[in-house]
Every structure is written in C-alpha cells, then in structure tokens.
Amino acid sequence: PFFGLISVQSYFKLAAELGDPDAQQDLAFCLANGKGCKKDRKEAAKWYRAAVSSHLSARTTTRIHHILD
C-alpha cells in the first residue's frame, strides 16, 4: 500500500469532511493528541462537535425509520 505517501490522518480528514461520524471522531483524536499531525485542540474540538452532531442525526434518522416501518 501507499500509506507512506499519504498519512492515515489524511484519510480520516477526507471521510470526516464527507460526514462520516467515526472518521470525525478519529480525526479529532489525532488532532487532540498530535498523532500523525500537529496538535490542534481547537480544530479537534470542532471535529468532536461534528461527530456528536452526526451521531445524533444518525440516531434520529434511524428512530424515524423505525417508527415509520
């Protein structure tokens, strides 16, 4: 694989930007702890908030579908 050319953090960021809540949480962890990138707690907080929001949206959508079925 070509993981040496592009960091795993870059993949997290791409998926996070596309709205994946798990990637948002993983990216936030990387940023908060400086794993594979420069530590940036402000940016980490942004992605943690996005992950929470995405998880809540996913749960709400699941509940709505369950109610309608």
mmCIF file with all atom_site columns, N, CA and C in Angstrom, residues 10-47:
data_model
loop_
_atom_site.group_PDB
_atom_site.id
_atom_site.type_symbol
_atom_site.label_atom_id
_atom_site.label_alt_id
_atom_site.label_comp_id
_atom_site.label_asym_id
_atom_site.label_entity_id
_atom_site.label_seq_id
_atom_site.pdbx_PDB_ins_code
_atom_site.Cartn_x
_atom_site.Cartn_y
_atom_site.Cartn_z
_atom_site.occupancy
_atom_site.B_iso_or_equiv
_atom_site.pdbx_formal_charge
_atom_site.auth_seq_id
_atom_site.auth_comp_id
_atom_site.auth_asym_id
_atom_site.auth_atom_id
_atom_site.pdbx_PDB_model_num
ATOM 1   N N  . SER A 1 10 ? -4.905  11.905 6.833  1.00 0.00 ? 10 SER A N  1
ATOM 2   C CA . SER A 1 10 ? -5.488  12.488 5.623  1.00 0.00 ? 10 SER A CA 1
ATOM 3   C C  . SER A 1 10 ? -6.755  11.748 5.208  1.00 0.00 ? 10 SER A C  1
ATOM 4   N N  . TYR A 1 11 ? -6.749  10.435 5.381  1.00 0.00 ? 11 TYR A N  1
ATOM 5   C CA . TYR A 1 11 ? -7.941  9.643  5.070  1.00 0.00 ? 11 TYR A CA 1
ATOM 6   C C  . TYR A 1 11 ? -9.073  9.972  6.048  1.00 0.00 ? 11 TYR A C  1
ATOM 7   N N  . PHE A 1 12 ? -8.713  10.096 7.333  1.00 0.00 ? 12 PHE A N  1
ATOM 8   C CA . PHE A 1 12 ? -9.714  10.486 8.327  1.00 0.00 ? 12 PHE A CA 1
ATOM 9   C C  . PHE A 1 12 ? -10.332 11.828 7.953  1.00 0.00 ? 12 PHE A C  1
ATOM 10  N N  . LYS A 1 13 ? -9.484  12.779 7.542  1.00 0.00 ? 13 LYS A N  1
ATOM 11  C CA . LYS A 1 13 ? -9.978  14.108 7.217  1.00 0.00 ? 13 LYS A CA 1
ATOM 12  C C  . LYS A 1 13 ? -10.927 14.060 6.023  1.00 0.00 ? 13 LYS A C  1
ATOM 13  N N  . LEU A 1 14 ? -10.556 13.320 5.005  1.00 0.00 ? 14 LEU A N  1
ATOM 14  C CA . LEU A 1 14 ? -11.415 13.204 3.825  1.00 0.00 ? 14 LEU A CA 1
ATOM 15  C C  . LEU A 1 14 ? -12.779 12.625 4.206  1.00 0.00 ? 14 LEU A C  1
ATOM 16  N N  . ALA A 1 15 ? -12.762 11.526 4.939  1.00 0.00 ? 15 ALA A N  1
ATOM 17  C CA . ALA A 1 15 ? -14.018 10.893 5.349  1.00 0.00 ? 15 ALA A CA 1
ATOM 18  C C  . ALA A 1 15 ? -14.802 11.791 6.300  1.00 0.00 ? 15 ALA A C  1
ATOM 19  N N  . ALA A 1 16 ? -14.096 12.490 7.185  1.00 0.00 ? 16 ALA A N  1
ATOM 20  C CA . ALA A 1 16 ? -14.757 13.404 8.126  1.00 0.00 ? 16 ALA A CA 1
ATOM 21  C C  . ALA A 1 16 ? -15.460 14.525 7.377  1.00 0.00 ? 16 ALA A C  1
ATOM 22  N N  . GLU A 1 17 ? -14.801 15.068 6.381  1.00 0.00 ? 17 GLU A N  1
ATOM 23  C CA . GLU A 1 17 ? -15.391 16.140 5.584  1.00 0.00 ? 17 GLU A CA 1
ATOM 24  C C  . GLU A 1 17 ? -16.613 15.658 4.806  1.00 0.00 ? 17 GLU A C  1
ATOM 25  N N  . LEU A 1 18 ? -16.652 14.362 4.525  1.00 0.00 ? 18 LEU A N  1
ATOM 26  C CA . LEU A 1 18 ? -17.804 13.777 3.828  1.00 0.00 ? 18 LEU A CA 1
ATOM 27  C C  . LEU A 1 18 ? -18.929 13.407 4.796  1.00 0.00 ? 18 LEU A C  1
ATOM 28  N N  . GLY A 1 19 ? -18.697 13.655 6.093  1.00 0.00 ? 19 GLY A N  1
ATOM 29  C CA . GLY A 1 19 ? -19.748 13.467 7.087  1.00 0.00 ? 19 GLY A CA 1
ATOM 30  C C  . GLY A 1 19 ? -19.728 12.166 7.863  1.00 0.00 ? 19 GLY A C  1
ATOM 31  N N  . ASP A 1 20 ? -18.667 11.381 7.758  1.00 0.00 ? 20 ASP A N  1
ATOM 32  C CA . ASP A 1 20 ? -18.589 10.122 8.493  1.00 0.00 ? 20 ASP A CA 1
ATOM 33  C C  . ASP A 1 20 ? -18.299 10.408 9.968  1.00 0.00 ? 20 ASP A C  1
ATOM 34  N N  . PRO A 1 21 ? -19.230 10.093 10.879 1.00 0.00 ? 21 PRO A N  1
ATOM 35  C CA . PRO A 1 21 ? -19.029 10.431 12.290 1.00 0.00 ? 21 PRO A CA 1
ATOM 36  C C  . PRO A 1 21 ? -17.852 9.698  12.937 1.00 0.00 ? 21 PRO A C  1
ATOM 37  N N  . ASP A 1 22 ? -17.585 8.458  12.520 1.00 0.00 ? 22 ASP A N  1
ATOM 38  C CA . ASP A 1 22 ? -16.437 7.737  13.084 1.00 0.00 ? 22 ASP A CA 1
ATOM 39  C C  . ASP A 1 22 ? -15.129 8.393  12.659 1.00 0.00 ? 22 ASP A C  1
ATOM 40  N N  . ALA A 1 23 ? -15.051 8.806  11.402 1.00 0.00 ? 23 ALA A N  1
ATOM 41  C CA . ALA A 1 23 ? -13.855 9.491  10.913 1.00 0.00 ? 23 ALA A CA 1
ATOM 42  C C  . ALA A 1 23 ? -13.704 10.849 11.596 1.00 0.00 ? 23 ALA A C  1
ATOM 43  N N  . GLN A 1 24 ? -14.823 11.525 11.845 1.00 0.00 ? 24 GLN A N  1
ATOM 44  C CA . GLN A 1 24 ? -14.766 12.807 12.546 1.00 0.00 ? 24 GLN A CA 1
ATOM 45  C C  . GLN A 1 24 ? -14.175 12.625 13.938 1.00 0.00 ? 24 GLN A C  1
ATOM 46  N N  . GLN A 1 25 ? -14.599 11.566 14.613 1.00 0.00 ? 25 GLN A N  1
ATOM 47  C CA . GLN A 1 25 ? -14.078 11.285 15.951 1.00 0.00 ? 25 GLN A CA 1
ATOM 48  C C  . GLN A 1 25 ? -12.601 10.882 15.886 1.00 0.00 ? 25 GLN A C  1
ATOM 49  N N  . ASP A 1 26 ? -12.242 10.060 14.909 1.00 0.00 ? 26 ASP A N  1
ATOM 50  C CA . ASP A 1 26 ? -10.842 9.648  14.766 1.00 0.00 ? 26 ASP A CA 1
ATOM 51  C C  . ASP A 1 26 ? -9.944  10.842 14.439 1.00 0.00 ? 26 ASP A C  1
ATOM 52  N N  . LEU A 1 27 ? -10.408 11.713 13.556 1.00 0.00 ? 27 LEU A N  1
ATOM 53  C CA . LEU A 1 27 ? -9.641  12.901 13.210 1.00 0.00 ? 27 LEU A CA 1
ATOM 54  C C  . LEU A 1 27 ? -9.470  13.801 14.435 1.00 0.00 ? 27 LEU A C  1
ATOM 55  N N  . ALA A 1 28 ? -10.544 13.966 15.188 1.00 0.00 ? 28 ALA A N  1
ATOM 56  C CA . ALA A 1 28 ? -10.471 14.779 16.409 1.00 0.00 ? 28 ALA A CA 1
ATOM 57  C C  . ALA A 1 28 ? -9.435  14.212 17.378 1.00 0.00 ? 28 ALA A C  1
ATOM 58  N N  . PHE A 1 29 ? -9.410  12.884 17.526 1.00 0.00 ? 29 PHE A N  1
ATOM 59  C CA . PHE A 1 29 ? -8.431  12.253 18.407 1.00 0.00 ? 29 PHE A CA 1
ATOM 60  C C  . PHE A 1 29 ? -7.012  12.543 17.928 1.00 0.00 ? 29 PHE A C  1
ATOM 61  N N  . CYS A 1 30 ? -6.783  12.391 16.620 1.00 0.00 ? 30 CYS A N  1
ATOM 62  C CA . CYS A 1 30 ? -5.453  12.662 16.060 1.00 0.00 ? 30 CYS A CA 1
ATOM 63  C C  . CYS A 1 30 ? -5.030  14.103 16.342 1.00 0.00 ? 30 CYS A C  1
ATOM 64  N N  . LEU A 1 31 ? -5.938  15.028 16.109 1.00 0.00 ? 31 LEU A N  1
ATOM 65  C CA . LEU A 1 31 ? -5.628  16.445 16.303 1.00 0.00 ? 31 LEU A CA 1
ATOM 66  C C  . LEU A 1 31 ? -5.414  16.776 17.777 1.00 0.00 ? 31 LEU A C  1
ATOM 67  N N  . ALA A 1 32 ? -6.210  16.196 18.647 1.00 0.00 ? 32 ALA A N  1
ATOM 68  C CA . ALA A 1 32 ? -6.102  16.479 20.079 1.00 0.00 ? 32 ALA A CA 1
ATOM 69  C C  . ALA A 1 32 ? -4.800  15.955 20.662 1.00 0.00 ? 32 ALA A C  1
ATOM 70  N N  . ASN A 1 33 ? -4.292  14.864 20.070 1.00 0.00 ? 33 ASN A N  1
ATOM 71  C CA . ASN A 1 33 ? -3.107  14.212 20.631 1.00 0.00 ? 33 ASN A CA 1
ATOM 72  C C  . ASN A 1 33 ? -1.859  14.330 19.767 1.00 0.00 ? 33 ASN A C  1
ATOM 73  N N  . GLY A 1 34 ? -1.965  15.018 18.642 1.00 0.00 ? 34 GLY A N  1
ATOM 74  C CA . GLY A 1 34 ? -0.807  15.165 17.765 1.00 0.00 ? 34 GLY A CA 1
ATOM 75  C C  . GLY A 1 34 ? -0.367  13.865 17.133 1.00 0.00 ? 34 GLY A C  1
ATOM 76  N N  . LYS A 1 35 ? -1.304  12.995 16.843 1.00 0.00 ? 35 LYS A N  1
ATOM 77  C CA . LYS A 1 35 ? -0.990  11.700 16.221 1.00 0.00 ? 35 LYS A CA 1
ATOM 78  C C  . LYS A 1 35 ? -1.036  11.841 14.705 1.00 0.00 ? 35 LYS A C  1
ATOM 79  N N  . GLY A 1 36 ? 0.113   11.876 14.068 1.00 0.00 ? 36 GLY A N  1
ATOM 80  C CA . GLY A 1 36 ? 0.192   11.986 12.617 1.00 0.00 ? 36 GLY A CA 1
ATOM 81  C C  . GLY A 1 36 ? -0.004  13.399 12.095 1.00 0.00 ? 36 GLY A C  1
ATOM 82  N N  . CYS A 1 37 ? -0.091  14.349 12.994 1.00 0.00 ? 37 CYS A N  1
ATOM 83  C CA . CYS A 1 37 ? -0.301  15.742 12.608 1.00 0.00 ? 37 CYS A CA 1
ATOM 84  C C  . CYS A 1 37 ? 0.109   16.645 13.775 1.00 0.00 ? 37 CYS A C  1
ATOM 85  N N  . LYS A 1 38 ? 0.109   17.922 13.510 1.00 0.00 ? 38 LYS A N  1
ATOM 86  C CA . LYS A 1 38 ? 0.405   18.883 14.570 1.00 0.00 ? 38 LYS A CA 1
ATOM 87  C C  . LYS A 1 38 ? -0.791  18.944 15.527 1.00 0.00 ? 38 LYS A C  1
ATOM 88  N N  . LYS A 1 39 ? -0.512  18.980 16.823 1.00 0.00 ? 39 LYS A N  1
ATOM 89  C CA . LYS A 1 39 ? -1.575  19.055 17.823 1.00 0.00 ? 39 LYS A CA 1
ATOM 90  C C  . LYS A 1 39 ? -2.335  20.365 17.654 1.00 0.00 ? 39 LYS A C  1
ATOM 91  N N  . ASP A 1 40 ? -3.665  20.258 17.583 1.00 0.00 ? 40 ASP A N  1
ATOM 92  C CA . ASP A 1 40 ? -4.518  21.435 17.403 1.00 0.00 ? 40 ASP A CA 1
ATOM 93  C C  . ASP A 1 40 ? -5.830  21.183 18.144 1.00 0.00 ? 40 ASP A C  1
ATOM 94  N N  . ARG A 1 41 ? -5.882  21.611 19.382 1.00 0.00 ? 41 ARG A N  1
ATOM 95  C CA . ARG A 1 41 ? -7.055  21.323 20.217 1.00 0.00 ? 41 ARG A CA 1
ATOM 96  C C  . ARG A 1 41 ? -8.304  22.054 19.745 1.00 0.00 ? 41 ARG A C  1
ATOM 97  N N  . LYS A 1 42 ? -8.137  23.240 19.185 1.00 0.00 ? 42 LYS A N  1
ATOM 98  C CA . LYS A 1 42 ? -9.289  23.988 18.689 1.00 0.00 ? 42 LYS A CA 1
ATOM 99  C C  . LYS A 1 42 ? -9.936  23.244 17.519 1.00 0.00 ? 42 LYS A C  1
ATOM 100 N N  . GLU A 1 43 ? -9.119  22.771 16.596 1.00 0.00 ? 43 GLU A N  1
ATOM 101 C CA . GLU A 1 43 ? -9.623  22.007 15.448 1.00 0.00 ? 43 GLU A CA 1
ATOM 102 C C  . GLU A 1 43 ? -10.191 20.664 15.918 1.00 0.00 ? 43 GLU A C  1
ATOM 103 N N  . ALA A 1 44 ? -9.560  20.058 16.926 1.00 0.00 ? 44 ALA A N  1
ATOM 104 C CA . ALA A 1 44 ? -10.059 18.798 17.479 1.00 0.00 ? 44 ALA A CA 1
ATOM 105 C C  . ALA A 1 44 ? -11.458 18.991 18.055 1.00 0.00 ? 44 ALA A C  1
ATOM 106 N N  . ALA A 1 45 ? -11.668 20.085 18.781 1.00 0.00 ? 45 ALA A N  1
ATOM 107 C CA . ALA A 1 45 ? -12.979 20.365 19.372 1.00 0.00 ? 45 ALA A CA 1
ATOM 108 C C  . ALA A 1 45 ? -14.036 20.500 18.283 1.00 0.00 ? 45 ALA A C  1
ATOM 109 N N  . LYS A 1 46 ? -13.665 21.136 17.178 1.00 0.00 ? 46 LYS A N  1
ATOM 110 C CA . LYS A 1 46 ? -14.591 21.294 16.042 1.00 0.00 ? 46 LYS A CA 1
ATOM 111 C C  . LYS A 1 46 ? -15.045 19.933 15.533 1.00 0.00 ? 46 LYS A C  1
ATOM 112 N N  . TRP A 1 47 ? -14.088 19.011 15.385 1.00 0.00 ? 47 TRP A N  1
ATOM 113 C CA . TRP A 1 47 ? -14.430 17.698 14.841 1.00 0.00 ? 47 TRP A CA 1
ATOM 114 C C  . TRP A 1 47 ? -15.150 16.830 15.865 1.00 0.00 ? 47 TRP A C  1
#
